[in-house]
Coordinates of C-alpha atoms and ligand atoms in Angstrom, one line a residue:
M8 CA 130.3 112.8 88.3
A9 CA 129.9 111.4 91.9
E10 CA 131.5 113.2 94.8
S11 CA 134.9 111.9 95.8
V12 CA 135.2 109.6 98.8
D13 CA 136.3 110.8 102.2
V14 CA 136.0 108.0 104.7
W15 CA 135.7 110.1 107.8
R16 CA 133.1 112.4 106.3
S17 CA 131.1 109.4 105.1
L18 CA 131.2 107.7 108.5
W19 CA 130.2 110.9 110.2
R20 CA 127.3 111.5 107.8
I21 CA 126.0 107.9 108.3
V22 CA 126.0 108.5 112.1
R23 CA 124.4 111.9 111.8
R24 CA 121.7 110.7 109.3
S25 CA 120.9 107.7 111.4
G26 CA 119.8 109.9 114.4
A27 CA 121.2 107.1 116.7
S28 CA 123.7 107.8 119.4
P29 CA 127.2 106.4 118.5
R30 CA 128.1 105.9 122.2
V31 CA 127.4 102.1 122.3
F32 CA 129.3 101.6 119.0
L33 CA 132.3 103.7 120.3
A34 CA 132.3 101.7 123.5
G35 CA 132.5 98.5 121.4
L36 CA 135.3 100.1 119.4
V37 CA 137.3 100.9 122.5
L38 CA 137.0 97.4 123.8
R39 CA 138.1 96.0 120.4
V40 CA 141.1 98.2 120.5
L41 CA 141.9 97.0 124.1
E42 CA 141.4 93.4 123.0
R43 CA 144.0 93.7 120.2
C44 CA 146.4 95.8 122.4
T45 CA 146.4 93.0 125.0
E46 CA 148.0 90.9 122.2
V47 CA 151.3 92.8 123.0
L48 CA 151.2 91.9 126.7
P49 CA 152.4 88.2 126.4
Y50 CA 155.4 89.4 124.4
L51 CA 156.2 92.1 127.0
L52 CA 155.9 89.6 129.8
C53 CA 158.1 87.1 128.0
F54 CA 160.6 89.9 127.4
L55 CA 160.7 90.7 131.1
W56 CA 160.8 87.1 132.0
L57 CA 163.7 86.3 129.6
L58 CA 165.7 89.3 131.0
D59 CA 165.1 88.0 134.5
V60 CA 166.1 84.4 133.8
S61 CA 169.1 85.6 132.0
Q62 CA 170.0 87.8 135.1
S63 CA 169.9 91.0 133.3
P64 CA 166.7 92.7 134.5
V65 CA 165.7 96.2 133.4
S66 CA 166.1 98.4 136.5
G67 CA 162.7 98.9 138.2
W68 CA 161.0 96.2 136.1
E69 CA 162.3 93.0 137.8
W70 CA 160.1 90.1 137.0
T71 CA 160.0 86.8 138.9
G72 CA 161.7 84.0 137.1
E73 CA 159.0 81.6 138.3
P74 CA 157.4 79.9 135.3
L75 CA 154.2 79.4 137.4
W76 CA 153.8 83.2 137.8
L77 CA 154.4 83.7 134.1
G78 CA 151.7 81.0 133.3
A79 CA 149.2 82.7 135.7
A80 CA 149.9 86.1 134.2
L81 CA 149.5 84.8 130.7
L82 CA 146.2 83.1 131.7
A83 CA 144.9 86.4 133.2
I84 CA 145.8 88.2 130.0
F85 CA 144.0 85.6 127.9
L86 CA 140.9 86.0 130.1
L87 CA 141.1 89.8 129.9
Q88 CA 141.5 89.6 126.1
W89 CA 138.5 87.2 125.8
S90 CA 136.4 89.5 127.9
F91 CA 137.3 92.6 125.8
A92 CA 136.6 90.6 122.6
H93 CA 133.2 89.4 123.8
H94 CA 131.9 92.7 125.1
G95 CA 133.6 94.6 122.3
Q96 CA 131.8 92.5 119.7
R97 CA 128.5 92.6 121.5
L98 CA 128.5 96.4 121.9
G99 CA 130.0 96.9 118.4
F100 CA 127.2 94.9 116.7
L101 CA 124.5 96.5 118.9
G102 CA 125.7 100.0 118.2
S103 CA 126.2 99.2 114.5
Y104 CA 122.7 97.8 114.0
R105 CA 121.2 100.8 115.8
I106 CA 123.2 103.2 113.5
I107 CA 122.5 101.3 110.3
G108 CA 118.9 100.6 111.3
G109 CA 118.3 104.3 111.9
Y110 CA 120.0 105.2 108.6
R111 CA 118.0 102.6 106.6
E112 CA 114.7 103.8 108.1
G113 CA 115.5 107.4 107.4
L114 CA 116.5 106.6 103.8
L115 CA 113.3 104.5 103.2
D116 CA 111.3 107.4 104.6
R117 CA 113.1 109.7 102.2
V118 CA 112.4 107.4 99.2
R119 CA 108.8 107.2 100.4
A120 CA 108.6 111.0 100.5
M121 CA 110.2 111.5 97.1
P122 CA 108.0 113.2 94.5
I123 CA 106.3 110.4 92.5
G124 CA 107.4 112.1 89.3
V125 CA 111.0 111.7 90.4
L126 CA 110.5 108.1 91.4
R127 CA 109.0 107.3 88.1
T128 CA 112.0 108.6 86.2
R129 CA 114.6 106.7 88.3
R130 CA 115.6 103.3 87.1
I131 CA 114.0 101.0 89.5
G132 CA 116.9 98.5 89.3
H133 CA 119.2 101.2 90.4
L134 CA 117.1 102.3 93.3
S135 CA 116.6 98.8 94.6
D136 CA 120.4 98.2 94.3
L137 CA 121.0 101.2 96.4
L138 CA 118.5 100.1 99.1
T139 CA 119.8 96.6 99.3
D140 CA 123.5 96.1 98.2
D141 CA 124.8 99.5 99.0
I142 CA 123.2 99.6 102.5
Q143 CA 124.6 96.1 103.1
R144 CA 128.1 97.4 102.3
L145 CA 127.6 100.3 104.8
E146 CA 126.5 97.7 107.4
A147 CA 129.7 95.8 106.9
I148 CA 131.7 99.0 107.5
F149 CA 130.2 99.3 111.0
T150 CA 129.9 95.7 112.0
H151 CA 133.4 94.6 110.8
V152 CA 135.7 96.9 108.8
S153 CA 135.8 100.0 111.0
A154 CA 136.3 98.1 114.2
D155 CA 139.0 95.9 112.7
F156 CA 140.7 98.9 111.2
V157 CA 140.8 100.9 114.5
A158 CA 141.8 97.8 116.4
A159 CA 144.7 97.0 114.0
L160 CA 145.8 100.6 114.1
G161 CA 145.7 100.5 117.9
L162 CA 147.8 97.4 118.0
A163 CA 150.4 98.8 115.6
L164 CA 150.7 101.9 117.7
T165 CA 150.8 100.0 121.0
S166 CA 153.5 97.7 119.7
I167 CA 155.7 100.5 118.4
L168 CA 155.3 102.4 121.7
V169 CA 156.2 99.3 123.8
L170 CA 159.2 98.8 121.5
A171 CA 160.2 102.4 121.9
W172 CA 160.0 102.0 125.7
I173 CA 162.3 99.0 125.4
D174 CA 164.7 100.6 122.9
W175 CA 163.7 103.8 121.0
R176 CA 166.4 103.2 118.4
L177 CA 165.0 99.9 117.3
A178 CA 161.5 101.4 117.3
L179 CA 162.7 104.2 115.1
A180 CA 164.4 101.8 112.6
L181 CA 161.2 99.7 112.4
A182 CA 158.8 102.6 111.8
A183 CA 161.2 104.6 109.5
M184 CA 159.6 103.3 106.3
A185 CA 156.0 103.9 107.4
P186 CA 155.7 107.5 106.0
L187 CA 157.0 106.3 102.6
A188 CA 154.6 103.4 102.7
T189 CA 151.8 105.8 103.4
V190 CA 152.6 107.8 100.3
A191 CA 152.4 104.6 98.3
L192 CA 149.0 103.9 99.8
V193 CA 147.7 107.3 98.9
L194 CA 148.8 106.7 95.4
A195 CA 147.0 103.4 95.4
R196 CA 143.9 105.0 96.8
R197 CA 143.8 107.7 94.1
M198 CA 144.2 105.1 91.3
F199 CA 141.6 102.8 92.8
E200 CA 139.1 105.7 93.2
R201 CA 139.4 107.1 89.8
A202 CA 139.1 103.6 88.2
G203 CA 136.4 102.7 90.7
L204 CA 134.2 105.7 89.8
H205 CA 134.6 105.1 86.1
K206 CA 133.7 101.4 86.7
H207 CA 130.7 102.4 88.9
A208 CA 129.3 104.6 86.1
R209 CA 129.6 101.8 83.6
V210 CA 128.1 99.2 86.0
K211 CA 125.1 101.6 86.6
E212 CA 124.6 102.0 82.9
T213 CA 124.9 98.3 82.2
S214 CA 122.5 97.3 84.9
G215 CA 120.0 99.9 83.6
T216 CA 120.3 98.4 80.1
L217 CA 120.0 94.9 81.5
V218 CA 116.7 95.8 83.4
E219 CA 115.4 97.4 80.2
F220 CA 116.4 94.4 78.1
I221 CA 114.7 91.9 80.4
G222 CA 111.6 94.1 80.8
G223 CA 111.3 94.5 77.0
L224 CA 112.5 91.0 76.0
A225 CA 109.2 89.9 74.7
T226 CA 108.8 92.9 72.4
L227 CA 112.5 92.7 71.3
R228 CA 112.1 89.1 70.3
L229 CA 108.9 89.8 68.4
F230 CA 110.6 92.5 66.4
D231 CA 113.8 90.3 66.1
R232 CA 115.8 93.0 67.9
A233 CA 117.1 90.8 70.8
G234 CA 120.3 90.0 68.9
P235 CA 121.7 93.6 68.7
W236 CA 120.7 94.2 72.4
L237 CA 122.6 91.1 73.4
E238 CA 125.6 92.2 71.4
R239 CA 125.4 95.6 73.2
L240 CA 125.2 93.9 76.6
N241 CA 128.0 91.5 75.8
A242 CA 130.2 94.5 74.7
N243 CA 129.3 96.3 78.0
F244 CA 130.2 93.2 80.1
T245 CA 133.5 92.7 78.2
E246 CA 134.3 96.4 78.9
L247 CA 133.5 95.9 82.6
S248 CA 135.8 92.8 82.8
G249 CA 138.5 94.9 81.2
L250 CA 137.9 97.7 83.8
S251 CA 138.0 95.2 86.7
L252 CA 141.2 93.7 85.4
G253 CA 142.7 97.1 85.0
I254 CA 141.8 98.0 88.6
E255 CA 143.5 94.8 89.9
K256 CA 146.5 95.4 87.7
W257 CA 147.0 99.1 88.6
G258 CA 145.7 98.9 92.1
A259 CA 148.0 95.9 93.0
G260 CA 151.2 97.8 92.2
P261 CA 151.1 100.5 94.9
V262 CA 149.6 98.0 97.4
M263 CA 152.5 95.7 96.9
L264 CA 154.9 98.7 97.2
F265 CA 153.2 99.5 100.5
R266 CA 153.7 96.0 101.8
L267 CA 157.3 96.0 100.7
L268 CA 158.1 99.3 102.4
V269 CA 156.4 98.4 105.7
E270 CA 158.2 95.0 105.7
G271 CA 161.4 96.8 104.7
G272 CA 161.2 98.3 108.3
L273 CA 162.2 94.8 109.5
I274 CA 165.4 94.9 107.5
L275 CA 166.2 98.2 109.1
L276 CA 165.4 96.7 112.5
F277 CA 167.7 93.8 111.9
L278 CA 170.5 96.1 110.8
A279 CA 170.0 98.4 113.8
G280 CA 169.8 95.3 116.1
A281 CA 173.1 94.0 114.6
W282 CA 174.7 97.4 115.0
L283 CA 173.5 97.8 118.6
A284 CA 173.9 94.2 119.7
A285 CA 177.4 94.7 121.2
A286 CA 176.4 97.7 123.2
T287 CA 172.9 96.7 124.4
P288 CA 172.0 95.2 127.8
H289 CA 169.5 92.8 126.2
A290 CA 169.9 89.1 126.7
P291 CA 170.3 87.1 123.4
L292 CA 166.9 85.5 124.0
A293 CA 165.3 88.9 124.6
W294 CA 166.0 89.7 120.9
L295 CA 163.5 87.0 120.0
A296 CA 160.8 88.7 122.0
L297 CA 161.7 92.1 120.4
F298 CA 161.5 90.7 116.9
L299 CA 158.2 89.1 117.7
L300 CA 157.0 92.4 119.0
A301 CA 158.2 94.0 115.7
Y302 CA 155.9 91.5 113.9
K303 CA 153.0 92.8 116.0
F304 CA 153.7 96.2 114.4
I305 CA 154.2 95.0 110.8
G306 CA 151.2 92.6 110.7
P307 CA 148.6 95.1 111.9
M308 CA 150.1 97.8 109.6
L309 CA 149.4 95.6 106.6
E310 CA 145.9 95.0 107.9
V311 CA 145.4 98.8 108.3
A312 CA 146.1 99.4 104.7
E313 CA 143.8 96.6 103.6
Y314 CA 141.0 97.8 105.8
L315 CA 141.5 101.4 104.7
L316 CA 141.0 100.4 101.1
M317 CA 137.9 98.3 102.1
L318 CA 136.6 101.3 104.0
R319 CA 137.1 103.6 101.0
S320 CA 135.5 101.3 98.6
A321 CA 132.5 100.7 100.9
C322 CA 132.2 104.5 101.4
Q323 CA 131.6 104.8 97.7
S324 CA 128.2 103.3 98.5
E325 CA 127.6 106.0 101.1
V326 CA 128.4 108.7 98.5
K327 CA 125.8 107.1 96.1
L328 CA 123.2 106.9 98.9
E329 CA 123.9 110.5 99.7
E330 CA 122.4 111.4 96.3
V331 CA 119.1 109.9 97.5
W332 CA 119.3 111.8 100.8
R333 CA 119.8 115.0 98.8
A334 CA 117.0 114.5 96.3
A335 CA 114.7 117.5 96.6
L336 CA 111.4 116.7 98.3
L337 CA 108.1 118.5 97.7
P338 CA 107.6 121.1 100.3
E339 CA 104.9 120.0 102.8
P340 CA 102.9 122.5 104.8
A341 CA 103.4 122.9 108.6
R342 CA 99.6 123.3 108.9
P343 CA 97.8 121.5 106.1
V344 CA 94.7 123.3 104.8
E345 CA 91.4 121.5 104.6
P346 CA 89.9 122.3 101.1
A347 CA 86.4 123.8 101.1
G348 CA 84.7 121.5 98.6
R349 CA 85.9 119.1 95.9
S350 CA 86.0 121.3 92.8
V351 CA 89.3 121.2 90.8
R352 CA 91.0 124.3 89.3
F353 CA 94.1 124.8 87.2
D354 CA 95.2 128.5 87.6
G355 CA 97.7 129.6 84.9
V356 CA 99.7 126.3 85.4
S357 CA 103.0 125.9 83.5
F358 CA 105.4 123.0 83.8
A359 CA 108.6 122.0 82.0
Y360 CA 110.7 118.8 82.1
A361 CA 114.4 119.8 82.4
G362 CA 113.7 123.1 80.7
E363 CA 111.4 121.6 78.0
P364 CA 107.9 123.1 78.4
A365 CA 105.2 120.5 78.6
L366 CA 102.3 122.7 79.8
S367 CA 101.9 126.4 79.4
E368 CA 99.4 128.7 81.1
I369 CA 96.7 126.0 81.7
S370 CA 93.5 127.3 83.3
F371 CA 90.2 125.6 83.6
E372 CA 87.8 124.5 86.3
V373 CA 86.2 121.2 87.1
P374 CA 83.0 121.8 89.1
E375 CA 82.4 119.5 92.1
R376 CA 80.7 116.2 91.2
S377 CA 81.2 116.6 87.5
V378 CA 83.2 114.7 84.9
T379 CA 85.9 116.4 82.8
A380 CA 87.8 114.6 80.1
I381 CA 91.2 115.6 78.9
V382 CA 91.8 114.9 75.2
G383 CA 94.4 115.9 72.6
P384 CA 97.0 114.5 70.3
S385 CA 99.9 112.4 71.6
G386 CA 102.4 114.5 73.5
A387 CA 99.9 117.3 74.1
G388 CA 100.5 117.1 77.8
K389 CA 97.5 115.1 79.1
S390 CA 99.4 112.8 81.4
T391 CA 101.5 115.7 82.7
L392 CA 98.4 117.6 83.6
L393 CA 96.9 114.6 85.4
H394 CA 100.2 114.1 87.2
L395 CA 100.3 117.6 88.5
L396 CA 96.8 117.1 89.8
A397 CA 98.0 114.0 91.6
R398 CA 101.0 116.1 92.8
F399 CA 103.7 113.9 91.2
Q400 CA 105.4 117.2 90.9
D401 CA 104.6 120.8 91.6
P402 CA 104.0 123.2 88.8
D403 CA 106.7 125.7 87.9
R404 CA 104.2 128.5 87.7
G405 CA 100.5 128.9 88.7
A406 CA 98.6 126.6 91.0
V407 CA 96.5 123.5 91.0
R408 CA 93.6 123.8 93.5
I409 CA 91.1 121.5 95.1
G410 CA 88.2 123.2 96.9
G411 CA 90.0 126.5 96.4
A412 CA 93.1 125.4 98.2
D413 CA 96.5 125.1 96.5
L414 CA 97.7 121.4 96.6
R415 CA 100.9 122.7 98.2
E416 CA 98.8 124.0 101.1
I417 CA 96.8 120.8 101.3
G418 CA 100.0 118.7 101.4
S419 CA 100.7 115.3 99.9
D420 CA 99.1 113.2 102.7
G421 CA 96.0 115.4 102.7
L422 CA 95.8 115.2 98.9
Y423 CA 96.1 111.4 98.8
R424 CA 93.2 111.1 101.1
L425 CA 91.1 113.1 98.7
I426 CA 92.0 111.4 95.4
S427 CA 92.0 107.9 93.9
M428 CA 93.9 107.3 90.7
V429 CA 93.4 104.5 88.2
F430 CA 96.3 104.1 85.7
Q431 CA 96.5 102.4 82.3
Q432 CA 99.3 100.3 83.6
V433 CA 97.9 98.5 86.7
Q434 CA 100.3 97.6 89.4
L435 CA 99.5 94.5 91.4
F436 CA 101.6 93.7 94.3
D437 CA 102.9 90.2 95.2
G438 CA 100.1 89.0 97.4
T439 CA 96.5 87.7 97.3
I440 CA 93.7 89.4 95.5
L441 CA 92.2 90.3 98.8
E442 CA 95.5 92.0 100.0
N443 CA 95.8 93.8 96.6
I444 CA 92.4 95.3 96.9
R445 CA 92.7 96.1 100.6
A446 CA 95.7 98.3 99.6
G447 CA 92.9 100.8 98.8
R448 CA 91.8 101.0 102.4
E449 CA 93.7 99.1 105.1
D450 CA 90.8 98.9 107.5
A451 CA 88.3 97.6 105.0
S452 CA 86.5 94.4 106.0
D453 CA 86.3 91.4 103.8
E454 CA 82.6 92.2 103.1
E455 CA 83.5 95.7 101.9
I456 CA 86.1 94.2 99.6
L457 CA 83.6 91.8 98.2
S458 CA 81.0 94.5 97.6
A459 CA 83.7 96.7 95.9
C460 CA 84.6 93.7 93.7
R461 CA 81.0 93.2 92.7
A462 CA 80.6 96.8 91.8
A463 CA 83.7 96.7 89.7
D464 CA 82.6 93.6 87.9
C465 CA 85.3 91.4 89.1
H466 CA 83.5 89.1 91.6
D467 CA 82.6 86.5 88.9
F468 CA 86.1 86.0 87.5
V469 CA 87.7 86.1 90.9
S470 CA 85.3 83.4 92.2
R471 CA 86.3 81.2 89.3
L472 CA 90.0 81.3 90.3
P473 CA 91.4 78.2 92.0
D474 CA 91.8 79.9 95.4
G475 CA 89.2 82.7 94.9
Y476 CA 90.1 85.9 96.7
R477 CA 93.1 84.1 98.2
T478 CA 94.7 83.5 94.8
R479 CA 98.2 85.1 94.6
V480 CA 98.7 87.6 91.9
G481 CA 101.5 90.1 91.0
E482 CA 105.1 89.2 90.7
G483 CA 105.5 85.4 90.8
G484 CA 101.7 85.0 91.1
L485 CA 98.9 84.2 88.7
S486 CA 98.9 86.4 85.6
L487 CA 95.6 88.0 84.8
S488 CA 94.3 89.6 81.6
G489 CA 94.6 93.4 81.1
G490 CA 90.9 93.8 81.6
E491 CA 90.9 91.7 84.8
R492 CA 93.8 93.6 86.2
Q493 CA 92.1 96.9 85.4
R494 CA 88.9 95.8 87.1
L495 CA 90.8 94.9 90.2
S496 CA 92.4 98.3 90.3
I497 CA 89.0 99.9 89.9
A498 CA 87.7 97.8 92.8
R499 CA 90.7 99.1 94.8
A500 CA 89.8 102.7 93.9
L501 CA 86.1 102.0 94.8
L502 CA 87.1 100.7 98.2
K503 CA 89.1 103.8 98.8
D504 CA 86.0 105.9 98.1
A505 CA 87.9 109.2 97.6
P506 CA 85.8 112.2 96.4
V507 CA 88.1 113.0 93.5
L508 CA 88.8 110.4 90.9
L509 CA 91.6 110.5 88.3
L510 CA 91.5 108.1 85.4
D511 CA 94.5 107.7 83.1
E512 CA 93.4 106.0 79.9
V513 CA 91.8 103.2 81.9
T514 CA 90.3 101.3 79.0
A515 CA 93.2 101.8 76.5
A516 CA 94.8 98.4 77.0
V517 CA 91.8 96.1 77.4
D518 CA 89.5 94.2 75.0
P519 CA 86.2 95.6 73.9
E520 CA 84.2 93.3 76.2
S521 CA 86.2 94.5 79.3
Q522 CA 86.0 98.1 78.0
R523 CA 82.2 98.0 78.1
A524 CA 82.2 96.5 81.6
I525 CA 84.8 99.0 82.9
Q526 CA 82.8 101.8 81.3
R527 CA 79.7 100.7 83.1
T528 CA 81.6 100.6 86.4
L529 CA 83.1 104.0 85.9
S530 CA 79.8 105.6 85.2
R531 CA 78.6 104.2 88.6
L532 CA 81.8 105.4 90.2
A533 CA 81.6 108.9 88.7
V534 CA 78.3 109.6 90.4
D535 CA 78.9 111.9 93.3
R536 CA 82.5 112.3 92.5
T537 CA 84.7 114.9 90.8
V538 CA 86.2 113.0 87.9
V539 CA 89.1 114.0 85.7
M540 CA 89.9 111.5 83.0
I541 CA 92.3 111.1 80.1
A542 CA 90.9 109.4 77.0
H543 CA 92.2 108.7 73.6
R544 CA 89.0 107.1 72.4
L545 CA 86.6 110.0 72.1
S546 CA 83.5 107.8 72.2
T547 CA 84.2 107.1 75.9
V548 CA 84.0 110.8 76.8
R549 CA 81.1 112.0 74.7
N550 CA 78.9 112.1 77.8
A551 CA 81.4 114.0 79.9
D552 CA 80.1 117.3 81.4
Q553 CA 83.2 119.0 80.0
I554 CA 86.0 118.2 77.6
V555 CA 89.3 120.1 77.7
V556 CA 91.2 119.8 74.5
L557 CA 95.0 120.2 74.7
R558 CA 97.4 121.0 71.9
D559 CA 101.2 121.5 72.4
G560 CA 100.8 121.9 76.1
R561 CA 98.1 124.6 75.9
V562 CA 94.3 124.5 76.2
A563 CA 93.0 124.6 72.7
E564 CA 89.2 124.3 73.4
V565 CA 86.8 123.7 76.3
G566 CA 83.2 122.6 76.0
D567 CA 81.0 119.6 75.9
H568 CA 80.9 117.1 73.0
D569 CA 78.2 118.8 71.0
Q570 CA 79.6 122.3 71.6
L571 CA 83.1 121.2 70.5
L572 CA 81.8 119.4 67.4
G573 CA 79.8 122.5 66.5
R574 CA 82.9 124.6 66.8
G575 CA 84.7 122.7 64.1
G576 CA 88.1 123.0 65.8
L577 CA 90.7 120.4 66.9
Y578 CA 88.2 118.3 68.8
S579 CA 86.0 117.8 65.7
E580 CA 89.1 117.0 63.6
L581 CA 90.0 114.3 66.1
W582 CA 86.5 113.0 66.2
E583 CA 86.3 112.9 62.4
A584 CA 89.6 111.0 62.3
Q585 CA 88.3 108.4 64.8
V586 CA 84.9 108.1 62.9
S587 CA 86.8 107.3 59.8
L588 CA 88.7 104.6 61.7
G589 CA 85.5 103.2 63.1
Q590 CA 86.6 103.9 66.7
T591 CA 83.6 105.9 67.8
A592 CA 81.0 103.2 67.9
Ligands
ATP623 N1 109.4 112.2 82.4 C1 109.5 113.0 81.3 N2 110.7 113.6 81.1 C2 110.9 114.4 80.0 N3 109.9 114.7 79.2 C3 108.7 114.2 79.4 C4 108.5 113.3 80.5 N4 107.2 112.9 80.4 C5 106.6 113.5 79.3 N5 107.5 114.3 78.7 C6 107.3 115.1 77.5 O1 106.3 116.1 77.8 C7 105.4 116.3 76.8 C8 104.0 115.9 77.2 O2 104.0 114.5 77.5 P1 102.7 113.8 78.1 O3 103.0 112.4 78.4 O4 102.1 114.6 79.2 O5 101.7 113.9 76.8 P2 100.4 113.1 76.5 O6 99.4 114.0 75.9 O7 99.9 112.4 77.8 O8 100.9 112.0 75.5 P3 100.4 110.5 75.2 O9 98.9 110.7 74.7 O10 101.2 110.0 74.1 O11 100.5 109.7 76.4 C9 105.9 115.4 75.7 O12 106.7 116.2 74.8 C10 106.8 114.3 76.4 O13 107.8 113.9 75.5

C-alpha cells in the first residue's frame, strides 16, 4: 500500500531531492501573491472614493473626489500588477525548472544506479510512466498549481483583512462559514485519496497487463489465447471506468458542500449588512464596493479548494516516485580496488529470490584466460550465477571475486570496465547499426567498428543492407534475424575488448548456420580472455577448459568433457539425453 499523501511533505521532499535552491521559486511565489493582492486595491480605492463623493469620508482616510486622480491611481495599480505578474511568472518558471530539472536528473541517476537485477524485475511500462507522466505532474505543481494556490490564498486573506479594517462585523459574518467548509473539504480529500489509491493500484496492474499483452500478442494469437486476455483487459477497463465514476460521484458531494458553505458566507454578510445598515456610516454606494470585496474573498476561496485537491492528486505522483528514490542501491566502494589478474572465483556463494534459495554454497575457480561452461537442467541456477558475476545483485552469503578482489570492492563501474556480456535476448537501440555497435566503446573509430564487424561475421550482411552501416535498427527500425542481431551484439562485445567475457546462451535462439558462424567468432573472442558461458547445447561446450554442472542451485560436478563423461554423473546423463535427440552433432 502506498504511503498517504501529505502535500507539504511532498513539496519539501521534491525541493530537498532536487538539490536546487528554492529562493528564486519563492521570490516568484511572493510576486504572484502580491500580484493577486493588488486585485483588492481598485475596490479599496473605489470604496474610499465613493465615501468621499458621498461626503462621508472615513476619518484619516480622506480621498480626493477627483475622477482624474482615481483614474491615475487605478492605472498605477494596473502597472504594478502587471509588473508583479511578469516578474512573478518569470522567476516562478525559472525556479520551478531548476527544481524539477534537479529532481529529474537525480531520479534518472538513481534509476541508472539501480541494481540491474531490480531493473529487470520492474515492469518497464511502469518505470517509464513514472519517469514521464508522473514527473510531468510534479512539474505542473511547481509551474502552475502551487503558485496559483498560494496566490489565491493570499488574495482571500488580504480581502478579508481589508474588509475587517472597513468593518470587522461584516468580515466576521463573511468568514464565519469557512471553518465548516474546511471540514467538508477534509472529508472530500479523504474520500478522494482512498478511492484514488485504490484506482492507482488497479491502473498499475492494468497497464502491466496491457504491456504484457502487447509484448506477447504474437504468441497469444498463435495459441489462440488472445480472446481470454482481451476479455480480462476489457473487464479491467470496465472496472476502472466504474472506479473513476465512483470518484466523481463521491468526490463531488463534499466539494459541492464546500462551495455551498463558502458561498453561504455571502448570505450571512447580506444579513449582517441589512442589520447594520441603519447604524453604519457607509454611503449606500459604498455597500457595492464592500460586496465586490466580499466576492474577492469567496472566489479565491473556491479556487484554493480546487488547487488543494489538484495539489494532493499531483502529490500522489511524488509518493510513487519516492519508491524509486528509496529503492536500495548496491553499496559502492569509496576507494575501488584494482583486481590483481583476471581469474574469477565463487567463494561459498548463496543467493535467494525473496527467500527462495536459487544458489547454495557455490565455490569454483575460473583460471585467467580459460573457458568455463555452466551447464545443468532448467532452473538449476545458471543465469542467476552469471548475473551475480555481472553484479546484477550481490550474493546473500559468500563472495564473487575477480583477480582475488570481491566485486563489492571493485565496484560496479570498475566491474563493467572488466566484463563484456552477450545475452540470448539481444537489445538493439533505436539508431543506426554504427551507433549500436559503438555503444560497446564510445570513442571507437569507424575503422575499429568495421574490423569488429568483420571479426564477428556481420560485415557481409550489413554491407547488403540498403544504407549499410547507417541502416536504422531497433525500435521502429529494420528488423533483423536472431542470428544477425546476435552477431551485431558480439561485434559490440568485441569492440569493448574487455578481459572477462560472459555469454548467456548466445546461440540458443539462432539457426544452425548462424550458430556455426557465432561459434567460430566466439572461439576467436575467447583467446586471451577469461570466459564464463552458459550453454544448453552441450556440443558447444565440449572444448571448454572446465565445465561446472549445476543441480538445484548447487555444484554437482566440475571437470572437462571427458572427465565428466567418464564419471557417469549428471553431465553424462544430460549428454546421453542430447545424443539421443541428435543435438550433439
Ligand atoms: N527474478 C526472479 N525472481 C524470482 N525467482 C527467480 C528469478 N529468476 C530466477 N528465479 C528462480 O531461481 C531459480 C534459478 O533460476 P535460473 O534462471 O538461474 O535457472 P537457469 O538454470 O538459468 O534456468 P534456465 O536454464 O531455464 O534458464 C529458478 O527456480 C527460478 O524460478
